[in-house]
XYZ file of C-alpha atoms in Angstrom:
524
model
C 6.886 33.808 69.574
C 9.617 33.477 66.933
C 11.858 34.456 69.864
C 10.841 31.538 71.668
C 11.594 28.971 69.086
C 15.222 30.207 68.231
C 16.042 30.413 71.856
C 15.268 26.675 72.279
C 17.052 26.183 68.689
C 19.957 27.689 70.541
C 19.565 24.965 73.561
C 19.960 22.562 71.748
C 22.756 20.789 72.334
C 24.633 18.907 69.636
C 28.017 16.897 69.031
C 30.078 17.297 66.348
C 31.932 13.664 65.140
C 34.789 14.566 62.966
C 36.026 12.202 59.756
C 39.175 11.673 62.207
C 37.179 10.974 65.180
C 35.199 8.497 63.269
C 38.438 7.408 61.160
C 40.070 6.544 64.365
C 37.574 4.630 66.708
C 36.250 2.441 63.767
C 39.827 1.300 62.581
C 41.121 1.263 66.269
C 37.265 -0.828 67.473
C 38.499 -3.507 64.083
C 42.687 -3.464 65.034
C 42.736 -3.550 69.112
C 42.132 -7.762 68.515
C 44.595 -7.973 65.886
C 47.698 -6.612 68.432
C 46.340 -8.493 71.041
C 46.270 -11.664 68.798
C 50.077 -11.001 67.217
C 51.191 -9.789 71.321
C 49.467 -12.779 72.950
C 49.868 -15.737 70.296
C 53.196 -15.195 68.207
C 56.755 -15.345 69.666
C 57.513 -11.897 70.672
C 59.630 -11.219 69.233
C 57.392 -12.483 66.148
C 54.481 -10.100 67.180
C 55.437 -7.211 69.357
C 57.335 -6.030 65.994
C 54.177 -6.403 63.702
C 52.184 -4.769 66.468
C 53.995 -2.142 66.255
C 53.871 -1.417 62.421
C 50.362 -2.292 62.346
C 50.204 0.313 65.612
C 52.503 2.767 63.398
C 49.973 2.591 60.046
C 47.229 3.153 62.480
C 48.729 6.458 63.429
C 49.944 7.473 60.208
C 46.034 7.325 58.900
C 45.387 9.687 61.658
C 47.836 12.358 61.695
C 47.970 15.577 59.392
C 49.897 13.902 56.829
C 48.882 12.785 52.571
C 46.231 10.258 54.336
C 44.529 12.201 56.680
C 43.834 15.344 54.405
C 42.796 13.248 51.586
C 40.332 11.692 53.907
C 39.082 15.143 55.510
C 39.280 16.751 51.980
C 36.755 14.231 51.025
C 34.838 12.543 53.865
C 31.373 11.236 52.427
C 32.092 11.640 48.951
C 30.308 9.168 46.637
C 30.525 10.462 43.243
C 32.891 13.327 43.288
C 29.699 15.822 45.793
C 31.405 17.235 48.002
C 29.715 17.095 51.343
C 32.131 18.407 55.251
C 35.111 16.096 57.298
C 32.444 16.303 60.272
C 28.660 15.679 60.724
C 26.915 17.531 63.457
C 23.680 15.585 65.070
C 21.593 16.630 68.025
C 23.042 15.142 71.485
C 20.083 13.342 72.027
C 19.872 11.593 68.509
C 23.591 10.537 69.773
C 22.454 8.736 72.537
C 19.167 7.638 71.145
C 21.814 5.335 68.998
C 23.778 4.478 71.699
C 20.880 2.937 73.005
C 19.707 1.510 70.479
C 23.195 -0.551 70.151
C 22.121 -1.660 73.502
C 18.578 -3.112 72.985
C 19.765 -4.607 69.655
C 23.198 -6.585 71.289
C 20.878 -7.789 74.003
C 18.192 -8.956 71.758
C 20.233 -10.602 69.327
C 21.373 -13.251 71.975
C 24.680 -11.705 72.690
C 25.221 -12.480 76.614
C 22.980 -14.648 76.405
C 19.940 -12.747 78.145
C 17.641 -13.418 76.413
C 16.592 -16.419 74.352
C 19.575 -17.121 71.503
C 19.604 -19.680 68.026
C 21.476 -22.334 68.179
C 24.268 -20.883 66.661
C 25.216 -19.876 70.850
C 26.099 -22.954 71.340
C 29.360 -22.426 69.519
C 30.180 -18.952 70.857
C 29.167 -19.414 73.740
C 31.475 -22.642 73.913
C 34.815 -20.806 72.410
C 34.646 -17.093 74.511
C 33.958 -19.407 77.068
C 37.379 -21.629 76.537
C 39.160 -18.637 75.325
C 38.933 -17.282 79.089
C 39.668 -20.793 80.279
C 42.757 -21.545 78.185
C 46.075 -20.630 78.045
C 47.316 -18.873 74.401
C 47.454 -20.532 72.295
C 44.500 -22.615 73.449
C 45.193 -26.170 72.817
C 42.829 -29.306 74.564
C 43.820 -32.255 75.964
C 41.188 -34.907 74.075
C 41.215 -36.417 77.529
C 39.425 -34.377 78.573
C 36.039 -35.896 76.715
C 34.603 -36.688 79.328
C 31.695 -38.253 76.127
C 33.201 -41.919 76.193
C 31.349 -41.919 71.816
C 33.163 -38.847 71.288
C 36.281 -39.348 72.760
C 36.689 -41.807 70.676
C 35.729 -40.519 67.532
C 38.394 -37.463 68.700
C 41.226 -40.035 69.427
C 44.125 -39.130 71.797
C 47.106 -37.135 71.822
C 46.284 -32.714 71.954
C 44.073 -30.426 69.206
C 44.877 -26.428 68.512
C 41.990 -24.646 68.572
C 42.064 -23.273 65.219
C 39.205 -20.305 64.345
C 38.442 -17.023 63.633
C 37.561 -16.030 66.595
C 39.729 -12.099 67.125
C 36.367 -11.182 67.464
C 36.421 -12.366 71.183
C 39.976 -10.877 72.516
C 39.301 -8.253 74.234
C 36.627 -9.383 76.026
C 38.079 -12.606 76.165
C 41.422 -10.741 77.890
C 38.261 -8.892 80.454
C 37.048 -12.066 81.425
C 40.227 -13.837 81.958
C 41.342 -10.965 84.749
C 38.109 -11.088 85.862
C 36.021 -13.709 85.726
C 32.906 -14.885 83.026
C 30.831 -12.831 83.964
C 33.061 -9.735 83.289
C 33.886 -11.301 80.388
C 30.088 -11.505 79.963
C 29.367 -7.686 80.252
C 31.845 -6.593 78.349
C 31.039 -8.688 75.023
C 28.022 -6.647 75.037
C 29.463 -3.427 75.431
C 32.389 -4.193 72.713
C 29.338 -5.361 70.834
C 27.411 -2.348 71.055
C 29.978 -0.228 70.797
C 30.246 -1.516 67.245
C 27.050 -1.113 66.639
C 27.182 2.389 67.013
C 30.041 3.069 65.638
C 27.991 1.899 62.318
C 24.887 3.799 62.960
C 26.811 6.645 63.158
C 28.430 5.971 59.720
C 25.818 5.105 58.380
C 24.449 8.870 59.332
C 27.457 9.919 57.973
C 27.493 8.131 54.746
C 23.808 10.014 54.589
C 24.994 13.056 55.535
C 22.035 14.072 57.613
C 20.808 12.788 61.048
C 18.287 10.096 59.679
C 16.161 7.305 61.671
C 15.497 5.219 58.404
C 19.349 4.302 59.551
C 18.063 2.174 62.576
C 15.046 0.928 61.248
C 17.160 -0.581 57.585
C 19.925 -1.888 60.572
C 16.500 -3.940 62.233
C 14.504 -4.318 59.471
C 16.397 -4.948 55.606
C 16.055 -8.308 54.150
C 14.640 -9.541 51.453
C 10.791 -10.815 50.788
C 11.518 -14.308 52.232
C 8.472 -13.544 53.445
C 6.736 -14.418 49.752
C 7.878 -17.987 49.615
C 6.910 -18.317 53.783
C 3.817 -17.789 52.529
C 3.849 -19.784 50.010
C 5.316 -22.881 51.967
C 2.431 -22.112 54.219
C 0.015 -23.024 52.032
C 1.185 -24.812 48.977
C 3.994 -26.305 50.753
C 8.162 -26.356 48.712
C 9.815 -29.558 48.165
C 13.090 -27.023 48.136
C 12.351 -25.739 52.234
C 14.620 -25.221 54.915
C 13.882 -22.224 57.105
C 12.529 -18.967 57.027
C 15.212 -17.195 54.357
C 16.815 -20.613 53.757
C 13.469 -21.445 51.246
C 16.124 -23.225 48.255
C 18.255 -25.053 49.075
C 22.152 -24.161 48.509
C 20.862 -20.699 47.959
C 20.501 -18.005 50.782
C 21.031 -14.404 51.627
C 20.312 -13.433 54.930
C 18.770 -10.045 56.392
C 20.276 -8.118 58.583
C 18.861 -9.501 62.055
C 19.972 -13.043 60.753
C 22.866 -12.422 61.040
C 23.579 -10.734 63.342
C 21.839 -13.518 65.817
C 23.843 -15.927 64.562
C 27.318 -14.644 63.233
C 27.680 -11.435 65.111
C 31.282 -12.140 65.214
C 31.350 -11.811 62.209
C 28.734 -9.067 60.864
C 29.743 -6.478 63.302
C 33.166 -6.264 62.120
C 32.124 -6.723 58.442
C 29.504 -4.008 58.471
C 32.224 -1.632 59.838
C 34.784 -1.822 57.257
C 32.110 -1.965 55.048
C 31.278 1.985 55.668
C 34.163 2.795 56.615
C 35.195 1.820 52.728
C 31.757 4.045 52.290
C 33.307 6.835 53.729
C 36.682 6.817 52.779
C 38.290 9.712 51.389
C 41.424 8.339 50.176
C 42.722 5.218 48.704
C 45.351 5.499 50.558
C 44.766 3.247 52.949
C 41.817 0.817 51.789
C 44.047 -2.178 51.850
C 44.587 -1.857 55.548
C 40.727 -1.361 56.083
C 39.653 -4.684 54.012
C 43.181 -6.411 55.430
C 41.480 -6.061 58.914
C 38.966 -7.903 57.978
C 40.885 -11.152 57.611
C 41.422 -11.832 61.051
C 37.207 -12.057 61.495
C 36.270 -13.792 58.725
C 37.682 -14.996 55.574
C 34.353 -15.616 54.381
C 33.301 -11.821 54.896
C 37.095 -10.784 53.445
C 35.950 -12.384 49.821
C 33.011 -10.697 49.488
C 34.470 -7.080 51.167
C 37.642 -7.822 48.297
C 35.742 -6.301 45.463
C 33.619 -3.156 47.234
C 37.543 -2.626 48.336
C 38.999 -2.403 45.019
C 36.451 -0.530 43.698
C 37.177 1.820 45.921
C 41.053 2.047 45.564
C 40.126 2.781 41.933
C 37.196 4.894 41.858
C 38.301 8.004 39.554
C 40.327 10.419 42.237
C 44.020 12.836 42.370
C 45.136 9.582 43.915
C 44.700 7.813 41.388
C 47.965 6.670 41.341
C 50.391 3.108 41.394
C 52.833 4.478 44.599
C 49.209 5.573 46.072
C 47.411 2.322 45.647
C 50.460 0.233 46.384
C 51.311 2.707 49.237
C 52.443 1.965 52.799
C 49.443 1.549 53.838
C 47.195 -0.206 50.889
C 50.324 -3.399 50.885
C 52.686 -3.961 54.457
C 48.929 -4.367 56.732
C 47.656 -6.812 53.687
C 51.155 -8.919 54.499
C 51.496 -9.262 57.478
C 47.565 -10.556 58.220
C 47.927 -13.018 55.458
C 51.180 -13.911 56.706
C 50.217 -14.848 60.216
C 46.487 -15.165 60.202
C 46.967 -17.223 56.308
C 49.030 -19.432 58.028
C 46.975 -20.161 61.028
C 43.760 -20.650 59.156
C 45.451 -23.545 57.232
C 46.784 -24.643 60.369
C 43.331 -26.500 60.530
C 42.940 -30.068 59.840
C 39.444 -30.111 59.410
C 38.280 -32.111 56.337
C 37.398 -30.559 53.130
C 33.384 -28.862 53.217
C 31.364 -30.011 50.381
C 32.642 -27.631 47.439
C 31.747 -26.930 43.970
C 29.735 -25.457 40.920
C 25.730 -25.345 42.323
C 24.532 -26.725 39.878
C 25.837 -30.360 40.569
C 23.700 -29.825 43.982
C 20.435 -29.057 41.781
C 20.919 -32.019 39.844
C 21.045 -30.367 36.671
C 21.418 -26.527 35.510
C 17.577 -25.543 35.609
C 16.472 -25.823 38.604
C 19.484 -24.335 39.621
C 18.545 -21.140 36.947
C 15.393 -21.474 38.849
C 16.528 -20.842 41.978
C 18.883 -18.436 41.035
C 16.303 -16.200 39.239
C 13.955 -16.124 42.925
C 17.061 -16.142 44.541
C 17.083 -12.634 42.729
C 13.756 -11.186 42.380
C 13.441 -12.103 46.560
C 16.636 -10.898 47.513
C 18.874 -8.092 45.295
C 15.458 -6.374 43.980
C 13.853 -5.586 47.034
C 16.702 -2.808 48.079
C 16.874 -1.614 44.236
C 13.970 -0.562 43.680
C 14.385 1.240 47.670
C 17.245 3.401 46.124
C 17.218 6.688 44.628
C 18.036 6.685 40.855
C 20.921 8.695 41.221
C 22.749 6.478 43.307
C 21.906 3.463 40.900
C 24.990 4.681 38.719
C 27.122 4.323 42.154
C 30.182 2.569 41.443
C 30.051 0.740 44.556
C 26.669 0.198 44.372
C 27.074 -1.627 41.704
C 30.209 -3.830 42.406
C 28.291 -5.052 45.560
C 24.968 -6.340 43.116
C 27.107 -7.830 40.961
C 29.072 -9.561 43.778
C 26.057 -11.027 44.841
C 25.281 -12.005 41.026
C 28.639 -13.599 40.901
C 28.463 -15.281 44.080
C 25.816 -18.459 43.468
C 27.536 -19.798 40.798
C 29.816 -21.418 43.374
C 28.788 -23.807 46.636
C 31.536 -24.209 49.862
C 29.739 -26.849 52.364
C 26.146 -28.363 52.244
C 24.623 -25.026 53.917
C 26.666 -22.943 51.284
C 28.849 -20.655 53.937
C 30.204 -18.571 50.359
C 26.755 -17.604 50.093
C 25.510 -16.324 53.094
C 28.778 -14.853 54.677
C 30.423 -13.607 52.270
C 27.565 -11.590 50.689
C 27.226 -9.837 53.863
C 29.665 -6.817 52.541
C 27.568 -6.620 49.616
C 23.786 -6.700 51.202
C 25.187 -3.948 53.761
C 26.162 -2.083 51.068
C 22.865 -1.658 49.311
C 21.236 -1.424 53.075
C 23.009 1.695 53.085
C 22.208 3.167 49.991
C 18.218 1.966 50.984
C 18.693 4.058 54.297
C 20.209 7.807 52.608
C 16.801 6.558 50.040
C 14.293 6.902 52.747
C 15.789 9.317 54.471
C 15.368 11.479 51.707
C 11.725 10.433 51.499
C 9.175 13.824 52.719
C 7.062 12.219 55.163
C 5.455 15.368 55.703
C 3.725 15.552 52.109
C 2.291 12.391 52.388
C 0.802 12.428 55.611
C -0.878 15.626 54.123
C -2.468 13.510 50.629
C 0.630 13.765 49.001
C 0.591 9.379 47.561
C 2.760 8.338 44.960
C 2.262 4.960 43.108
C 5.748 4.638 44.026
C 5.531 5.623 48.137
C 2.562 2.459 48.039
C 5.090 0.320 46.469
C 7.575 0.767 48.696
C 4.936 0.477 51.804
C 3.974 -2.406 50.331
C 8.303 -3.669 49.999
C 9.014 -2.724 53.781
C 5.681 -4.328 54.957
C 7.564 -7.536 53.822
C 11.013 -6.508 54.903
C 9.290 -5.960 58.450
C 8.202 -9.228 58.437
C 10.517 -11.387 58.783
C 12.287 -9.311 61.855
C 8.887 -8.728 63.624
C 9.039 -12.994 63.220
C 12.639 -13.389 64.755
C 11.950 -10.404 67.343
C 7.995 -12.576 68.117
C 9.996 -16.183 69.013
C 12.797 -14.500 71.044
C 10.454 -12.440 72.997
C 7.452 -15.435 73.091
C 10.750 -18.181 74.539
C 12.576 -15.465 76.992
C 9.089 -14.465 78.150
C 8.254 -18.617 78.572
C 11.760 -19.033 79.987
C 12.791 -21.436 76.835
C 15.798 -20.875 76.236
C 18.510 -22.998 74.357
C 20.068 -26.078 76.273
C 24.449 -25.945 76.279
C 24.707 -28.798 74.252
C 28.796 -28.169 73.744
C 30.141 -26.747 76.733
C 33.639 -26.697 76.217
C 35.236 -27.574 73.037
C 37.374 -29.541 75.279
C 34.458 -31.640 77.101
C 31.287 -32.128 73.960
C 28.383 -32.606 76.085
C 26.094 -33.863 73.059
C 27.683 -35.745 70.569
C 25.700 -34.236 67.921
C 28.590 -31.758 67.327
C 31.252 -34.146 67.246
C 31.651 -34.298 63.607
C 31.587 -29.439 63.167
C 33.877 -29.324 66.318
C 36.364 -31.975 64.614
C 36.246 -30.293 61.695
C 35.994 -27.041 61.959
C 37.703 -26.426 65.131
C 40.740 -28.612 65.591
C 43.723 -28.978 64.156
C 45.667 -32.183 64.646
C 49.488 -32.312 64.105
C 49.638 -28.705 64.300
C 53.063 -29.097 66.115
C 54.093 -29.514 61.868
C 52.031 -26.897 60.444
C 54.448 -23.157 59.490
C 52.437 -21.173 62.198
C 52.814 -23.044 64.934
C 56.180 -24.100 64.313
C 57.674 -20.695 63.435
C 55.232 -18.243 64.512
C 53.364 -19.404 67.095
C 54.636 -18.945 71.094
C 54.162 -22.667 73.281
C 50.190 -23.275 73.904
C 49.088 -25.499 76.498
């Protein structure tokens, strides 16, 4: 009997995921769309050298030099623990993660195979226009067939300015082989990103754990509580399921993936790279790449990157912190994408201290305290005591406590998007805690009060994602797919979207901006 068990163990196929491979795949994933943007959007004598410099930085992080050696030596190090430079996982588990990545991609609405949220009207239009128009994308307002929209937009040409780097790879494939193939490429590209994130979470924990998939699907605040209260008593501040208080919203993993996958997938991947990085010589490289995907994410990830940069290590020297891999990519990304975003001519969004929008400081204080209790505290209750001392966790909590004090846009994009990196860090630590639970003892009746408390919190978390899944499945089965109300940013179908497109995606007088005058190729 014992020999049979040993034979079965020996026959189990495994895969060794090295830290160097994971670093190469993850940074390469973030870098490739940036390279495509530099080569296709910028003048050749600017874009090609900039792309080559970033490629050299990328290769330097993969070789056998000090960066690679430091990373391998400290891979997975959180607070001084020594973990090996690789993780061996069962092949079946790796395949399971890949399958789950595809399932999560499709069920979130990417590719439009199932019911998707209203935000996908914008995502679909952006992706289609990137495929159909020459890069840099420039629209002629005379193509607006709706007379109301045409009059509102005015005459002449406008440049398309937005953080659309995420679509560069599938859009390029779509240009070559058509929209249908490009859409399949979008699904596969998104699934690859999610697969790398799931792998990274297991590598951070240091072992195989289904908890990584569980929290990825269900991690959220306890929004079920205000939701139930609203159903029975009503809430004057009610907006939607996770927007139960005006202007302040921290969203679940599922909600962010369903609505802003183009921002959140690169965000999560960069965050897990920072968490598993064993060297502070390339933190600036990782953080800088996020700027191509979302300025909001960059705001939220900067405190985490800064903390990782100055965490205690043998490389805590000025010359290493200001090394080429930290400085050069940051300078390139800031100049190129900073000037590109500044070329946008949209009107300034509502912004200011959040209490001004609540009408009084006491009303803001009540919403702020509820936000902490509902959206932050549950994660901390499901975190190991030893991890509560982690600088990365402390920084993430402090970031989440500070973000609500300032507001940008009516729906407060700053609050919803800049919080994504910090919430993901809390999610990873929660997964580490769940992975350490001895479930055999619980099944054998060794149940403690803390287990019951944790179960209640997890059930409330699952409720939110389950609610979305139920709505999505029901609408898909019934065939109630949202109408394509935008179509193209150059020919909007429904005039209710005209103001948003005008303010957030168009650049009037773009030829006079620094980016389009000095850096960009000619658009059309």
